[in-house]
PDB file of C-alpha atoms in Angstrom:
ATOM      1  CA  MET A   1       0.045  -0.090   0.041  1.00 78.00           C
ATOM      2  CA  ALA A   2       2.768   2.452   0.956  1.00 82.00           C
ATOM      3  CA  GLN A   3       4.484   2.028  -2.467  1.00 85.00           C
ATOM      4  CA  GLN A   4       1.142   2.602  -4.244  1.00 84.00           C
ATOM      5  CA  VAL A   5       0.785   5.816  -2.369  1.00 85.00           C
ATOM      6  CA  GLY A   6       4.353   6.833  -3.551  1.00 88.00           C
ATOM      7  CA  GLU A   7       3.518   5.962  -7.142  1.00 87.00           C
ATOM      8  CA  ASN A   8       0.444   7.970  -6.923  1.00 86.00           C
ATOM      9  CA  ALA A   9       2.375  10.932  -5.602  1.00 87.00           C
ATOM     10  CA  LEU A  10       4.863  10.536  -8.520  1.00 90.00           C
ATOM     11  CA  ALA A  11       1.912  10.625 -10.986  1.00 87.00           C
ATOM     12  CA  LEU A  12       0.380  13.699  -9.416  1.00 87.00           C
ATOM     13  CA  ARG A  13       3.820  15.502  -9.552  1.00 89.00           C
ATOM     14  CA  LEU A  14       4.238  14.548 -13.153  1.00 91.00           C
ATOM     15  CA  ALA A  15       0.659  15.505 -14.062  1.00 88.00           C
ATOM     16  CA  GLN A  16       1.423  19.005 -12.580  1.00 89.00           C
ATOM     17  CA  ASN A  17       4.668  19.079 -14.660  1.00 95.00           C
ATOM     18  CA  LEU A  18       6.866  19.486 -11.679  1.00 94.00           C
ATOM     19  CA  SER A  19      10.415  18.519 -11.321  1.00 97.00           C
ATOM     20  CA  ARG A  20      11.657  16.891  -7.965  1.00 97.00           C
ATOM     21  CA  LYS A  21      13.725  19.991  -7.499  1.00 97.00           C
ATOM     22  CA  THR A  22      10.746  22.411  -7.861  1.00 96.00           C
ATOM     23  CA  LEU A  23       8.622  20.244  -5.656  1.00 96.00           C
ATOM     24  CA  SER A  24      11.444  19.971  -3.134  1.00 97.00           C
ATOM     25  CA  GLU A  25      11.746  23.790  -2.964  1.00 96.00           C
ATOM     26  CA  ARG A  26       8.104  24.344  -2.824  1.00 94.00           C
ATOM     27  CA  ALA A  27       7.443  21.697  -0.080  1.00 95.00           C
ATOM     28  CA  GLY A  28      10.597  22.211   1.974  1.00 96.00           C
ATOM     29  CA  VAL A  29      11.527  18.531   1.563  1.00 97.00           C
ATOM     30  CA  SER A  30      14.720  17.186   0.158  1.00 97.00           C
ATOM     31  CA  GLU A  31      14.802  15.724  -3.414  1.00 97.00           C
ATOM     32  CA  SER A  32      16.123  12.471  -2.010  1.00 98.00           C
ATOM     33  CA  THR A  33      13.216  12.275   0.382  1.00 97.00           C
ATOM     34  CA  ILE A  34      10.851  12.677  -2.663  1.00 97.00           C
ATOM     35  CA  LYS A  35      12.697  10.113  -4.725  1.00 97.00           C
ATOM     36  CA  ARG A  36      12.642   7.631  -1.879  1.00 96.00           C
ATOM     37  CA  PHE A  37       8.883   8.164  -1.424  1.00 94.00           C
ATOM     38  CA  GLU A  38       8.095   7.778  -5.064  1.00 93.00           C
ATOM     39  CA  THR A  39      10.006   4.569  -5.455  1.00 94.00           C
ATOM     40  CA  THR A  40       9.484   2.867  -2.062  1.00 94.00           C
ATOM     41  CA  GLY A  41       6.583   4.705  -0.305  1.00 91.00           C
ATOM     42  CA  GLN A  42       8.802   5.331   2.572  1.00 96.00           C
ATOM     43  CA  ILE A  43       8.287   8.815   4.100  1.00 95.00           C
ATOM     44  CA  THR A  44       7.826  10.529   7.491  1.00 96.00           C
ATOM     45  CA  GLN A  45       4.468  11.811   8.457  1.00 93.00           C
ATOM     46  CA  GLU A  46       5.785  15.420   8.509  1.00 95.00           C
ATOM     47  CA  ALA A  47       7.229  15.070   4.933  1.00 96.00           C
ATOM     48  CA  LEU A  48       4.004  13.522   3.586  1.00 92.00           C
ATOM     49  CA  VAL A  49       1.988  16.411   4.916  1.00 91.00           C
ATOM     50  CA  LEU A  50       4.300  18.924   3.348  1.00 93.00           C
ATOM     51  CA  LEU A  51       4.408  17.155   0.010  1.00 92.00           C
ATOM     52  CA  ALA A  52       0.585  16.632  -0.020  1.00 89.00           C
ATOM     53  CA  SER A  53      -0.025  20.265   0.773  1.00 89.00           C
ATOM     54  CA  SER A  54       2.365  21.346  -2.033  1.00 90.00           C
ATOM     55  CA  LEU A  55       0.645  19.113  -4.581  1.00 86.00           C
ATOM     56  CA  GLY A  56      -2.873  20.222  -3.611  1.00 83.00           C
ATOM     57  CA  GLY A  57      -3.715  16.868  -2.071  1.00 72.00           C
ATOM     58  CA  MET A  58      -4.634  18.092   1.391  1.00 66.00           C
ATOM     59  CA  LEU A  59      -8.393  17.905   0.822  1.00 61.00           C
ATOM     60  CA  LEU A  60      -7.968  14.166  -0.130  1.00 62.00           C
ATOM     61  CA  MET A  61      -5.574  13.458   2.671  1.00 64.00           C
ATOM     62  CA  ASP A  62      -8.044  14.727   5.209  1.00 61.00           C
ATOM     63  CA  ARG A  63     -10.395  11.836   4.249  1.00 56.00           C
ATOM     64  CA  PHE A  64      -7.860   9.345   5.761  1.00 52.00           C
ATOM     65  CA  PHE A  65      -8.509  10.763   9.153  1.00 57.00           C
ATOM     66  CA  LEU A  66     -12.290  11.168   9.105  1.00 54.00           C
ATOM     67  CA  ARG A  67     -14.667   8.855  10.742  1.00 58.00           C
ATOM     68  CA  GLU A  68     -18.371   9.026  11.375  1.00 53.00           C
ATOM     69  CA  PRO A  69     -18.804  11.050  14.626  1.00 52.00           C
ATOM     70  CA  ASP A  70     -21.145   8.639  16.197  1.00 55.00           C
ATOM     71  CA  GLU A  71     -19.524   5.486  15.087  1.00 51.00           C
ATOM     72  CA  HIS A  72     -17.431   3.472  17.482  1.00 53.00           C
ATOM     73  CA  PRO A  73     -13.957   3.277  16.103  1.00 56.00           C
ATOM     74  CA  ASP A  74     -13.396  -0.593  17.003  1.00 57.00           C
ATOM     75  CA  THR A  75     -16.706  -2.023  16.205  1.00 55.00           C
ATOM     76  CA  GLY A  76     -18.320   0.409  13.745  1.00 53.00           C
ATOM     77  CA  ALA A  77     -21.491   0.256  15.935  1.00 49.00           C
ATOM     78  CA  ILE A  78     -23.424   3.449  16.367  1.00 47.00           C
ATOM     79  CA  GLU A  79     -23.293   4.834  19.897  1.00 44.00           C
TER      80      GLU A  79
END
C-alpha cells in the first residue's frame, strides 16, 4: 500500500509538470526524500503532509482521518 501511495504521488507530480527539484523547493522537503517516497513509499508523516499540501492533495488526505462522529472506532457500531 505504501508503495502505491508513493507511485500516486509521482503521477500527481508529473501531471502538474513539476520536477523533483521544484517540488522540493516548494514543499521544503529534500529531493532524496521525494525520490525515496516515489520509489518505495517510505516517508515521514511530516514530509508526507508537506508534499501533499504542495501538490494540492490536502483535501484528499483529510479523508484518511475522518470517521463518522457517532460510530465506535473498533466495532463500527453506532453509539
